[in-house]
Structures are given as C-alpha cells and as structure tokens.
Amino acid sequence: MASAITLAADAPTLSSANTGFMLICSALVMLMTPGLAFFYGGMVRVKSTLNMLMMSFISLGIVTILWVLYGFSLAFGTDSGSLIGWNSDWVGLSNIGLTELWDGYTIPVFVFLVFQLMFAIITPALISGALADRVKFSAWALFVALWATVVYFPVAHWVWGAGGWAFELGVIDFAGGTAVHINAGAAALGVILVIGKRVGFKKDPMRPHSLPLVMLGAGLLWFGWFGFNAGSWLGNDDGVGALMFVNTQIATAAAMLAWLIYEKIRHGAFTTLGAASGAVAGLVAITPAGGAVSPLGAIAVGAIAGVLCALAVGLKYKFGYDDSLDVVGVHLVGGVLGSLLIGFFATGKGQSTATGVFYGDHNFDQLWKQLAGVGGVLAYSLIASAILALILDKTIGMRVSEDDEVAGIDQAEHAETAYDFSGAGGGARTSAAPAPVPDTAKKVDA
C-alpha cells in the first residue's frame, strides 16, 4: 500500500502553467508557416509571388487533416519495429480525455499533439522553396499529402517517438535538426533532381522582387522559432527550456554576423538577403543542439553554420542543381551541421549527460550516434522523396508548361497576380476631360 501511495504521489499532475506555455508555443510555431511564406515569397520574382505564398499556406490545410485522421497515431503511437507507431484510439483524435496527460509530462495529450502538428505543417512547406516557379499547384498539394504520410510521420517517430530507432540509439535532436530540417532539405534535393531546372537557370536574372518581404518573413521566423525550440522541452520545470531559448538567440545572432562578414569579404557588401539567410541558418543549426551546448557553444554553432551555409548556397551553380531559394544550402547543410556539432560541443549539463569530443571523457560516442541519425534520415528522405516526385511526374506531371512558367505561374495556376499596377497613378485626373488649349498656344501652333 505504501508503494502504491508513493507512486500515486510521484505521478505527474496537470500543470496549468506548462499547459498555457505550450499552447502559446504552439501558436508561435503556427506563425512560422506564414512567416516562411513571406520569406520565400519575397525571394522569388513578381510573377511567382502568390504561388510561393500558397505553397506554404496549403500545408496548413492538408497536414492538419492528415494529422487528425492518422498522422499523430503514426508518429507517436505504440512502436512497431522501431520504424512506425500506431494507436487506433488516436485515429480521428478519438478517445482522448480532456485532462489525459502526455506520458511523463504535465501537459494534456491534446496540447502535445497540437504542438507537434505545427512541426508537421511547416516541414513540407520548407521544401517548397527549392521548387519555386515551376511546379503545378495540384501536383504540389498531392505531394505534400503523400510526403507527410510516407516520410514525415515515420521520421518523426524514429526521432521522437518512444521505441523509434534514433530515439532508442540516443540521437540528440532537441527540436528538429533531423526530423525537420535535414528531412526537408534532403527531400528538396530529391525532388529537384527529378523535375529539373527552371527555364533560364544560370542565364536569366532571378533576383528577389521584395527584400522587405524577405526581412519581414525572417523576423516572423525568428520570433516564432522561440516557441519552436524552447517549447520542445514541453515545460519549464528544470531550466532546460530557458537554456534553449537563450541559445536560440545567441546562435542566430552569431550566424547572421558570420554570414555578413563572409559576404563582405567574398562579395564586397553586407546585403539584407545575407542577413536574413544567415539568421535562418543559425536558427536551423541550433535547433537540434541548443539544449545540449553552452551559450559559448551556441556562438560556435551559429558562426560555423553562418559561414558554411553561405558557402553551400553556391554549390548549386557548381553542380548544376536548381535549388531556387537555397533550401539545400541552408536547411540541409544547417541541419547536418547543427546535428553533428552536438558530437563536439555537448557539455553534459543541459538536456542530458551525453558529452561531445571537447567535454567529459573526450570520446566520439555521441558523434557516432549523431552521424547515424543524420545519415539515416538524409538517405531515406532523399530516396523516398525522389521516388514520390518521379511517380507524380510520370502520372499527373509535376511541372507547368514552359509557356506558363515564362509568362508567370501566378496567373497560370491561381488566376491572380500579387500586385495590381493597372491603377498606378490613376484617379480623377486620369478620367477628366483634357484641359482647354489657351488661345496663345493656338496662335503659336498656327
């Protein structure tokens, strides 16, 4: 009896503070998808702006419904073979009590599932930046549904689900370096290798049409990322979430500065696009690592990511793959760097006692685990995404026609344009009758 009483006393109880915090974090992560839409939307040419916005927004609809029907069950249900989960009680989110707690935590299952839903939404949206200007919207929508089912839900289980092989191996991924960023970046590479380059790639100028939109999007991403990262500890009871919050800010600042310094040395200017891209690279890199490294380690992670991601975005010109908005260069490379640098900079004083090469016993144990997680997710996402794209391309076709691509995918796919210039300078003066010609002018003409 005493044992039962002790166990009951030790069982977690619902925390209104942690529950409220996690609901706020969920809303912040939801905001990141519109932020991503603005970030990508400003980076494309005018004729593709709306399509880019819609490629992010449609994920909010599709993935939400799939998550309710079966996605949450596949990602976080009872493990099967360390590869996938399933819980029939969660199909349609049925049989979940209002105050039923997520196992081992003080927040309801509903709060955990909606927080994870926002991760599931933004991950396929990240892929869209690599495919700008050339993909049918209907094909993209179907790809999102298939990719979420075949790739994201299983990978989320591997990394975060109890029994998943990466989870059991001890791979550290605080908030999505593998499950989100490597997953999306590898998928982007797989798809663009199938669908090919934009018309005019490496020939026509393809500069961002609105850098203010890019900066707005980057700012919204930076803001929302605090919920993305700090919220992933699922509470505030031991200070690890606070460490992650601080490290998120530090690494992002370091990456932005490092990118700008590299850019100034290499190209002679500090650009707004470089500042925005550097910030996102830092956010990506610290996402898996922020709960395991110190603030000084966060500076190192951010600075390394800022420089190497800036270098990586130029690889598409060297190797000839058309990654329109540098998803591979920022998200894949940044996710790989952040995940692997845990194997060097983990202090053992944050989310776990695991240490990197520079701390503790100076061994490579955690680095090997990180390598396994990175390699497994990268290979699976790359291959599976390429196969999905190939199937769609051979059946319904992935690309718009060349004429539609050149004329503008916004008009072809959405029958709209982002900006209406027809009324510029218009108003009453335009429709007014011409002013009478003075008699003096008539005399001169005569």
GROMACS .gro file of C-alpha atoms in nm:
model
  446
    1MET     CA    1   0.000   0.000   0.000
    2ALA     CA    2   0.281   0.242   0.087
    3SER     CA    3   0.439   0.172  -0.252
    4ALA     CA    4   0.114   0.247  -0.433
    5ILE     CA    5   0.069   0.569  -0.236
    6THR     CA    6   0.424   0.675  -0.322
    7LEU     CA    7   0.373   0.602  -0.689
    8ALA     CA    8   0.049   0.797  -0.694
    9ALA     CA    9   0.217   1.091  -0.525
   10ASP     CA   10   0.502   1.085  -0.777
   11ALA     CA   11   0.274   1.069  -1.082
   12PRO     CA   12   0.269   1.391  -1.284
   13THR     CA   13  -0.033   1.615  -1.247
   14LEU     CA   14  -0.167   1.867  -1.494
   15SER     CA   15   0.021   2.197  -1.478
   16SER     CA   16  -0.179   2.496  -1.591
   17ALA     CA   17   0.143   2.695  -1.627
   18ASN     CA   18   0.310   2.442  -1.856
   19THR     CA   19  -0.015   2.388  -2.045
   20GLY     CA   20  -0.057   2.760  -2.111
   21PHE     CA   21   0.308   2.794  -2.208
   22MET     CA   22   0.281   2.509  -2.458
   23LEU     CA   23  -0.036   2.650  -2.616
   24ILE     CA   24   0.145   2.980  -2.668
   25CYS     CA   25   0.444   2.795  -2.816
   26SER     CA   26   0.209   2.608  -3.050
   27ALA     CA   27   0.068   2.937  -3.175
   28LEU     CA   28   0.420   3.072  -3.226
   29VAL     CA   29   0.515   2.769  -3.434
   30MET     CA   30   0.197   2.809  -3.639
   31LEU     CA   31   0.302   3.169  -3.712
   32MET     CA   32   0.626   3.039  -3.862
   33THR     CA   33   0.446   2.896  -4.165
   34PRO     CA   34   0.303   3.234  -4.277
   35GLY     CA   35   0.644   3.380  -4.189
   36LEU     CA   36   0.806   3.125  -4.417
   37ALA     CA   37   0.555   3.217  -4.688
   38PHE     CA   38   0.663   3.582  -4.671
   39PHE     CA   39   1.031   3.485  -4.656
   40TYR     CA   40   1.005   3.270  -4.967
   41GLY     CA   41   0.750   3.499  -5.134
   42GLY     CA   42   0.986   3.796  -5.127
   43MET     CA   43   1.275   3.592  -5.268
   44VAL     CA   44   1.103   3.495  -5.593
   45ARG     CA   45   1.023   3.708  -5.897
   46VAL     CA   46   0.697   3.905  -5.905
   47LYS     CA   47   0.526   3.655  -6.132
   48SER     CA   48   0.567   3.372  -5.875
   49THR     CA   49   0.485   3.553  -5.550
   50LEU     CA   50   0.133   3.422  -5.489
   51ASN     CA   51   0.226   3.068  -5.584
   52MET     CA   52   0.508   3.074  -5.332
   53LEU     CA   53   0.274   3.202  -5.060
   54MET     CA   54   0.017   2.936  -5.143
   55MET     CA   55   0.270   2.651  -5.140
   56SER     CA   56   0.325   2.723  -4.772
   57PHE     CA   57  -0.035   2.802  -4.681
   58ILE     CA   58  -0.179   2.485  -4.833
   59SER     CA   59   0.026   2.281  -4.588
   60LEU     CA   60  -0.177   2.432  -4.304
   61GLY     CA   61  -0.487   2.270  -4.451
   62ILE     CA   62  -0.362   1.936  -4.581
   63VAL     CA   63  -0.133   1.833  -4.297
   64THR     CA   64  -0.382   1.935  -4.028
   65ILE     CA   65  -0.646   1.697  -4.165
   66LEU     CA   66  -0.398   1.412  -4.213
   67TRP     CA   67  -0.267   1.461  -3.858
   68VAL     CA   68  -0.619   1.426  -3.719
   69LEU     CA   69  -0.703   1.120  -3.928
   70TYR     CA   70  -0.386   0.916  -3.881
   71GLY     CA   71  -0.066   1.125  -3.868
   72PHE     CA   72  -0.045   1.165  -3.491
   73SER     CA   73  -0.103   0.793  -3.445
   74LEU     CA   74   0.171   0.701  -3.696
   75ALA     CA   75   0.423   0.941  -3.546
   76PHE     CA   76   0.363   0.889  -3.173
   77GLY     CA   77   0.158   0.573  -3.133
   78THR     CA   78   0.282   0.242  -2.995
   79ASP     CA   79   0.606   0.146  -3.167
   80SER     CA   80   0.626  -0.132  -3.424
   81GLY     CA   81   0.972  -0.250  -3.525
   82SER     CA   82   1.135   0.084  -3.429
   83LEU     CA   83   1.003   0.225  -3.759
   84ILE     CA   84   0.644   0.339  -3.714
   85GLY     CA   85   0.382   0.392  -3.447
   86TRP     CA   86   0.010   0.320  -3.425
   87ASN     CA   87  -0.270   0.374  -3.176
   88SER     CA   88  -0.623   0.312  -3.300
   89ASP     CA   89  -0.764   0.524  -3.015
   90TRP     CA   90  -0.596   0.827  -3.171
   91VAL     CA   91  -0.743   0.782  -3.519
   92GLY     CA   92  -0.957   1.091  -3.569
   93LEU     CA   93  -0.827   1.201  -3.226
   94SER     CA   94  -1.096   0.987  -3.069
   95ASN     CA   95  -1.091   0.851  -2.715
   96ILE     CA   96  -0.855   1.118  -2.580
   97GLY     CA   97  -0.965   1.265  -2.248
   98LEU     CA   98  -0.956   1.640  -2.197
   99THR     CA   99  -0.721   1.611  -1.900
  100GLU     CA  100  -0.539   1.296  -2.013
  101LEU     CA  101  -0.168   1.373  -1.976
  102TRP     CA  102   0.108   1.306  -2.225
  103ASP     CA  103   0.309   1.023  -2.074
  104GLY     CA  104   0.565   1.151  -1.823
  105TYR     CA  105   0.470   1.519  -1.862
  106THR     CA  106   0.234   1.769  -1.706
  107ILE     CA  107   0.052   1.877  -2.023
  108PRO     CA  108  -0.257   1.719  -2.183
  109VAL     CA  109  -0.225   1.491  -2.485
  110PHE     CA  110  -0.423   1.746  -2.684
  111VAL     CA  111  -0.160   2.012  -2.613
  112PHE     CA  112   0.127   1.784  -2.714
  113LEU     CA  113  -0.044   1.677  -3.036
  114VAL     CA  114  -0.126   2.031  -3.147
  115PHE     CA  115   0.232   2.144  -3.077
  116GLN     CA  116   0.367   1.856  -3.285
  117LEU     CA  117   0.108   1.929  -3.555
  118MET     CA  118   0.269   2.268  -3.616
  119PHE     CA  119   0.604   2.095  -3.678
  120ALA     CA  120   0.437   1.858  -3.923
  121ILE     CA  121   0.285   2.154  -4.108
  122ILE     CA  122   0.598   2.362  -4.158
  123THR     CA  123   0.829   2.078  -4.261
  124PRO     CA  124   0.682   2.012  -4.610
  125ALA     CA  125   0.636   2.387  -4.653
  126LEU     CA  126   1.015   2.423  -4.617
  127ILE     CA  127   1.062   2.201  -4.925
  128SER     CA  128   0.861   2.438  -5.146
  129GLY     CA  129   1.137   2.699  -5.164
  130ALA     CA  130   1.352   2.467  -5.374
  131LEU     CA  131   1.075   2.422  -5.632
  132ALA     CA  132   0.981   2.785  -5.695
  133ASP     CA  133   0.849   2.897  -6.036
  134ARG     CA  134   0.782   2.559  -6.196
  135VAL     CA  135   0.552   2.315  -6.013
  136LYS     CA  136   0.180   2.262  -6.068
  137PHE     CA  137  -0.012   2.359  -5.757
  138SER     CA  138  -0.230   2.047  -5.773
  139ALA     CA  139   0.079   1.825  -5.800
  140TRP     CA  140   0.239   2.008  -5.509
  141ALA     CA  141  -0.071   1.961  -5.291
  142LEU     CA  142  -0.075   1.588  -5.365
  143PHE     CA  143   0.300   1.567  -5.299
  144VAL     CA  144   0.251   1.729  -4.957
  145ALA     CA  145  -0.011   1.470  -4.862
  146LEU     CA  146   0.199   1.176  -4.981
  147TRP     CA  147   0.526   1.308  -4.840
  148ALA     CA  148   0.380   1.376  -4.497
  149THR     CA  149   0.242   1.022  -4.487
  150VAL     CA  150   0.538   0.832  -4.629
  151VAL     CA  151   0.828   1.043  -4.499
  152TYR     CA  152   0.748   1.290  -4.222
  153PHE     CA  153   0.527   1.079  -3.997
  154PRO     CA  154   0.769   0.781  -3.991
  155VAL     CA  155   1.077   1.001  -3.944
  156ALA     CA  156   0.911   1.189  -3.657
  157HIS     CA  157   0.855   0.852  -3.493
  158TRP     CA  158   1.218   0.748  -3.545
  159VAL     CA  159   1.348   1.064  -3.380
  160TRP     CA  160   1.091   1.149  -3.110
  161GLY     CA  161   0.860   0.851  -3.070
  162ALA     CA  162   0.919   0.605  -2.785
  163GLY     CA  163   1.074   0.299  -2.949
  164GLY     CA  164   1.189   0.480  -3.263
  165TRP     CA  165   1.536   0.360  -3.367
  166ALA     CA  166   1.704   0.703  -3.348
  167PHE     CA  167   1.533   0.779  -3.016
  168GLU     CA  168   1.649   0.447  -2.870
  169LEU     CA  169   2.001   0.490  -3.009
  170GLY     CA  170   2.037   0.815  -2.819
  171VAL     CA  171   2.047   1.057  -3.111
  172ILE     CA  172   2.003   1.410  -2.975
  173ASP     CA  173   1.758   1.624  -3.170
  174PHE     CA  174   1.606   1.880  -2.939
  175ALA     CA  175   1.360   2.038  -3.183
  176GLY     CA  176   1.405   1.904  -3.535
  177GLY     CA  177   1.752   1.918  -3.688
  178THR     CA  178   1.699   1.573  -3.836
  179ALA     CA  179   1.320   1.532  -3.834
  180VAL     CA  180   1.251   1.879  -3.978
  181HIS     CA  181   1.549   2.041  -4.147
  182ILE     CA  182   1.757   1.751  -4.279
  183ASN     CA  183   1.432   1.579  -4.369
  184ALA     CA  184   1.303   1.879  -4.569
  185GLY     CA  185   1.642   1.966  -4.719
  186ALA     CA  186   1.708   1.613  -4.841
  187ALA     CA  187   1.354   1.594  -4.980
  188ALA     CA  188   1.409   1.919  -5.166
  189LEU     CA  189   1.724   1.782  -5.326
  190GLY     CA  190   1.550   1.459  -5.423
  191VAL     CA  191   1.261   1.640  -5.591
  192ILE     CA  192   1.466   1.895  -5.785
  193LEU     CA  193   1.688   1.620  -5.922
  194VAL     CA  194   1.370   1.469  -6.069
  195ILE     CA  195   1.188   1.778  -6.200
  196GLY     CA  196   1.490   1.967  -6.332
  197LYS     CA  197   1.587   2.331  -6.358
  198ARG     CA  198   1.385   2.647  -6.411
  199VAL     CA  199   1.373   2.795  -6.758
  200GLY     CA  200   1.667   3.036  -6.777
  201PHE     CA  201   1.858   2.894  -6.479
  202LYS     CA  202   2.212   3.045  -6.475
  203LYS     CA  203   2.114   3.264  -6.774
  204ASP     CA  204   1.833   3.498  -6.670
  205PRO     CA  205   1.840   3.725  -6.363
  206MET     CA  206   1.627   3.571  -6.086
  207ARG     CA  207   1.671   3.825  -5.808
  208PRO     CA  208   1.430   3.863  -5.512
  209HIS     CA  209   1.149   4.100  -5.601
  210SER     CA  210   1.087   4.228  -5.246
  211LEU     CA  211   1.362   4.230  -4.987
  212PRO     CA  212   1.131   4.398  -4.732
  213LEU     CA  213   0.906   4.089  -4.754
  214VAL     CA  214   1.210   3.868  -4.704
  215MET     CA  215   1.312   4.060  -4.392
  216LEU     CA  216   0.955   4.052  -4.259
  217GLY     CA  217   0.943   3.677  -4.311
  218ALA     CA  218   1.281   3.628  -4.145
  219GLY     CA  219   1.168   3.835  -3.847
  220LEU     CA  220   0.850   3.629  -3.807
  221LEU     CA  221   1.052   3.308  -3.832
  222TRP     CA  222   1.299   3.429  -3.570
  223PHE     CA  223   1.014   3.526  -3.338
  224GLY     CA  224   0.820   3.202  -3.386
  225TRP     CA  225   1.135   2.992  -3.350
  226PHE     CA  226   1.147   3.064  -2.978
  227GLY     CA  227   0.827   2.862  -2.946
  228PHE     CA  228   0.962   2.600  -3.185
  229ASN     CA  229   1.279   2.549  -2.982
  230ALA     CA  230   1.203   2.637  -2.619
  231GLY     CA  231   0.865   2.466  -2.637
  232SER     CA  232   1.019   2.135  -2.738
  233TRP     CA  233   1.113   2.060  -2.378
  234LEU     CA  234   0.736   2.050  -2.306
  235GLY     CA  235   0.758   2.254  -1.987
  236ASN     CA  236   0.958   2.490  -1.771
  237ASP     CA  237   1.032   2.286  -1.461
  238ASP     CA  238   1.412   2.245  -1.482
  239GLY     CA  239   1.556   2.535  -1.682
  240VAL     CA  240   1.647   2.340  -1.997
  241GLY     CA  241   1.382   2.522  -2.199
  242ALA     CA  242   1.526   2.853  -2.082
  243LEU     CA  243   1.874   2.742  -2.192
  244MET     CA  244   1.734   2.655  -2.533
  245PHE     CA  245   1.563   2.995  -2.558
  246VAL     CA  246   1.888   3.178  -2.478
  247ASN     CA  247   2.096   2.963  -2.712
  248THR     CA  248   1.847   3.019  -2.994
  249GLN     CA  249   1.902   3.394  -2.975
  250ILE     CA  250   2.279   3.362  -2.941
  251ALA     CA  251   2.335   3.121  -3.230
  252THR     CA  252   2.106   3.318  -3.463
  253ALA     CA  253   2.293   3.640  -3.392
  254ALA     CA  254   2.631   3.471  -3.442
  255ALA     CA  255   2.523   3.311  -3.771
  256MET     CA  256   2.387   3.637  -3.909
  257LEU     CA  257   2.710   3.821  -3.828
  258ALA     CA  258   2.926   3.539  -3.965
  259TRP     CA  259   2.730   3.527  -4.293
  260LEU     CA  260   2.757   3.903  -4.335
  261ILE     CA  261   3.132   3.904  -4.266
  262TYR     CA  262   3.184   3.621  -4.514
  263GLU     CA  263   2.970   3.807  -4.767
  264LYS     CA  264   3.163   4.131  -4.724
  265ILE     CA  265   3.498   3.954  -4.769
  266ARG     CA  266   3.379   3.744  -5.062
  267HIS     CA  267   3.146   3.984  -5.245
  268GLY     CA  268   3.222   4.327  -5.103
  269ALA     CA  269   2.884   4.412  -4.947
  270PHE     CA  270   2.661   4.346  -4.648
  271THR     CA  271   2.325   4.250  -4.804
  272THR     CA  272   1.982   4.232  -4.646
  273LEU     CA  273   1.931   3.893  -4.811
  274GLY     CA  274   2.252   3.777  -4.647
  275ALA     CA  275   2.138   3.898  -4.306
  276ALA     CA  276   1.805   3.718  -4.338
  277SER     CA  277   1.961   3.399  -4.473
  278GLY     CA  278   2.231   3.398  -4.206
  279ALA     CA  279   1.972   3.434  -3.932
  280VAL     CA  280   1.774   3.140  -4.067
  281ALA     CA  281   2.092   2.930  -4.097
  282GLY     CA  282   2.165   2.995  -3.729
  283LEU     CA  283   1.810   2.906  -3.630
  284VAL     CA  284   1.834   2.581  -3.823
  285ALA     CA  285   2.170   2.482  -3.676
  286ILE     CA  286   2.082   2.549  -3.313
  287THR     CA  287   1.750   2.364  -3.339
  288PRO     CA  288   1.896   2.017  -3.264
  289ALA     CA  289   2.182   2.141  -3.046
  290GLY     CA  290   2.053   2.419  -2.821
  291GLY     CA  291   1.961   2.200  -2.525
  292ALA     CA  292   2.299   2.027  -2.521
  293VAL     CA  293   2.551   2.310  -2.567
  294SER     CA  294   2.654   2.609  -2.357
  295PRO     CA  295   2.600   2.970  -2.466
  296LEU     CA  296   2.963   2.981  -2.586
  297GLY     CA  297   2.895   2.660  -2.773
  298ALA     CA  298   2.592   2.828  -2.929
  299ILE     CA  299   2.817   3.105  -3.063
  300ALA     CA  300   3.039   2.840  -3.222
  301VAL     CA  301   2.744   2.652  -3.371
  302GLY     CA  302   2.596   2.971  -3.514
  303ALA     CA  303   2.922   3.109  -3.653
  304ILE     CA  304   3.016   2.780  -3.819
  305ALA     CA  305   2.671   2.747  -3.973
  306GLY     CA  306   2.672   3.108  -4.094
  307VAL     CA  307   2.994   3.065  -4.290
  308LEU     CA  308   2.943   2.711  -4.419
  309CYS     CA  309   2.581   2.767  -4.523
  310ALA     CA  310   2.688   3.082  -4.708
  311LEU     CA  311   2.944   2.869  -4.890
  312ALA     CA  312   2.691   2.593  -4.953
  313VAL     CA  313   2.435   2.809  -5.134
  314GLY     CA  314   2.681   2.847  -5.421
  315LEU     CA  315   2.712   2.472  -5.475
  316LYS     CA  316   2.404   2.466  -5.697
  317TYR     CA  317   2.590   2.665  -5.961
  318LYS     CA  318   2.890   2.435  -5.938
  319PHE     CA  319   2.694   2.109  -5.952
  320GLY     CA  320   2.404   2.229  -6.168
  321TYR     CA  321   2.101   2.152  -5.948
  322ASP     CA  322   1.842   2.429  -5.932
  323ASP     CA  323   1.761   2.484  -5.565
  324SER     CA  324   1.559   2.800  -5.622
  325LEU     CA  325   1.566   2.952  -5.271
  326ASP     CA  326   1.858   2.761  -5.116
  327VAL     CA  327   1.667   2.505  -4.912
  328VAL     CA  328   1.952   2.258  -4.957
  329GLY     CA  329   2.221   2.512  -4.875
  330VAL     CA  330   2.050   2.642  -4.560
  331HIS     CA  331   1.821   2.372  -4.421
  332LEU     CA  332   2.001   2.053  -4.524
  333VAL     CA  333   2.352   2.184  -4.459
  334GLY     CA  334   2.248   2.378  -4.148
  335GLY     CA  335   2.061   2.077  -4.009
  336VAL     CA  336   2.358   1.846  -4.070
  337LEU     CA  337   2.599   2.092  -3.908
  338GLY     CA  338   2.383   2.152  -3.602
  339SER     CA  339   2.325   1.780  -3.552
  340LEU     CA  340   2.691   1.683  -3.589
  341LEU     CA  341   2.829   1.969  -3.382
  342ILE     CA  342   2.645   1.822  -3.083
  343GLY     CA  343   2.906   1.548  -3.102
  344PHE     CA  344   3.173   1.811  -3.034
  345PHE     CA  345   3.009   2.075  -2.813
  346ALA     CA  346   2.761   1.884  -2.591
  347THR     CA  347   2.853   1.972  -2.232
  348GLY     CA  348   2.660   1.704  -2.046
  349LYS     CA  349   2.500   1.976  -1.833
  350GLY     CA  350   2.190   2.050  -2.038
  351GLN     CA  351   1.921   1.814  -2.160
  352SER     CA  352   2.129   1.501  -2.086
  353THR     CA  353   2.464   1.386  -1.953
  354ALA     CA  354   2.590   1.300  -2.303
  355THR     CA  355   2.913   1.485  -2.384
  356GLY     CA  356   3.090   1.573  -2.704
  357VAL     CA  357   3.453   1.540  -2.805
  358PHE     CA  358   3.551   1.866  -2.632
  359TYR     CA  359   3.392   1.774  -2.297
  360GLY     CA  360   3.375   1.489  -2.046
  361ASP     CA  361   3.587   1.190  -2.147
  362HIS     CA  362   3.661   1.344  -2.489
  363ASN     CA  363   3.523   1.043  -2.672
  364PHE     CA  364   3.339   1.013  -3.002
  365ASP     CA  365   3.040   0.815  -2.873
  366GLN     CA  366   2.781   1.088  -2.921
  367LEU     CA  367   2.928   1.194  -3.255
  368TRP     CA  368   2.880   0.843  -3.396
  369LYS     CA  369   2.521   0.845  -3.278
  370GLN     CA  370   2.464   1.181  -3.443
  371LEU     CA  371   2.619   1.055  -3.766
  372ALA     CA  372   2.385   0.757  -3.766
  373GLY     CA  373   2.080   0.979  -3.717
  374VAL     CA  374   2.188   1.225  -3.985
  375GLY     CA  375   2.275   0.956  -4.236
  376GLY     CA  376   1.959   0.753  -4.184
  377VAL     CA  377   1.718   1.044  -4.215
  378LEU     CA  378   1.904   1.205  -4.505
  379ALA     CA  379   1.919   0.886  -4.712
  380TYR     CA  380   1.558   0.785  -4.652
  381SER     CA  381   1.413   1.129  -4.721
  382LEU     CA  382   1.624   1.183  -5.033
  383ILE     CA  383   1.534   0.850  -5.191
  384ALA     CA  384   1.168   0.838  -5.085
  385SER     CA  385   1.106   1.197  -5.194
  386ALA     CA  386   1.266   1.141  -5.533
  387ILE     CA  387   1.051   0.831  -5.587
  388LEU     CA  388   0.733   1.020  -5.493
  389ALA     CA  389   0.824   1.304  -5.729
  390LEU     CA  390   0.903   1.060  -6.009
  391ILE     CA  391   0.568   0.882  -5.968
  392LEU     CA  392   0.378   1.211  -5.976
  393ASP     CA  393   0.581   1.342  -6.269
  394LYS     CA  394   0.511   1.029  -6.474
  395THR     CA  395   0.140   1.027  -6.392
  396ILE     CA  396  -0.013   1.372  -6.349
  397GLY     CA  397   0.302   1.573  -6.428
  398MET     CA  398   0.486   1.787  -6.173
  399ARG     CA  399   0.572   2.089  -6.386
  400VAL     CA  400   0.369   2.361  -6.552
  401SER     CA  401   0.424   2.414  -6.922
  402GLU     CA  402   0.725   2.615  -7.034
  403ASP     CA  403   0.497   2.891  -7.164
  404ASP     CA  404   0.318   2.918  -6.830
  405GLU     CA  405   0.648   2.922  -6.644
  406VAL     CA  406   0.782   3.204  -6.859
  407ALA     CA  407   0.457   3.405  -6.852
  408GLY     CA  408   0.411   3.359  -6.478
  409ILE     CA  409   0.294   3.075  -6.262
  410ASP     CA  410   0.069   3.303  -6.052
  411GLN     CA  411  -0.161   3.376  -6.344
  412ALA     CA  412  -0.145   3.023  -6.480
  413GLU     CA  413  -0.216   2.839  -6.154
  414HIS     CA  414  -0.412   3.090  -5.946
  415ALA     CA  415  -0.562   3.337  -6.199
  416GLU     CA  416  -0.428   3.622  -5.986
  417THR     CA  417  -0.125   3.845  -5.954
  418ALA     CA  418   0.042   3.966  -5.637
  419TYR     CA  419   0.043   4.332  -5.735
  420ASP     CA  420  -0.204   4.532  -5.942
  421PHE     CA  421  -0.016   4.805  -6.126
  422SER     CA  422  -0.303   4.896  -6.360
  423GLY     CA  423  -0.427   5.174  -6.133
  424ALA     CA  424  -0.086   5.322  -6.055
  425GLY     CA  425  -0.104   5.697  -6.092
  426GLY     CA  426  -0.476   5.676  -6.162
  427GLY     CA  427  -0.762   5.866  -6.011
  428ALA     CA  428  -0.992   6.151  -6.106
  429ARG     CA  429  -0.725   6.329  -6.314
  430THR     CA  430  -0.694   6.031  -6.549
  431SER     CA  431  -1.064   6.035  -6.644
  432ALA     CA  432  -1.108   6.411  -6.655
  433ALA     CA  433  -1.158   6.589  -6.985
  434PRO     CA  434  -0.844   6.744  -7.138
  435ALA     CA  435  -0.776   7.099  -7.029
  436PRO     CA  436  -0.863   7.358  -7.299
  437VAL     CA  437  -0.572   7.485  -7.502
  438PRO     CA  438  -0.507   7.856  -7.436
  439ASP     CA  439  -0.562   8.095  -7.728
  440THR     CA  440  -0.196   8.198  -7.712
  441ALA     CA  441  -0.089   7.838  -7.769
  442LYS     CA  442  -0.324   7.810  -8.068
  443LYS     CA  443  -0.171   8.117  -8.220
  444VAL     CA  444   0.179   7.983  -8.177
  445ASP     CA  445   0.081   7.650  -8.336
  446ALA     CA  446  -0.073   7.830  -8.625
   0.00000   0.00000   0.00000
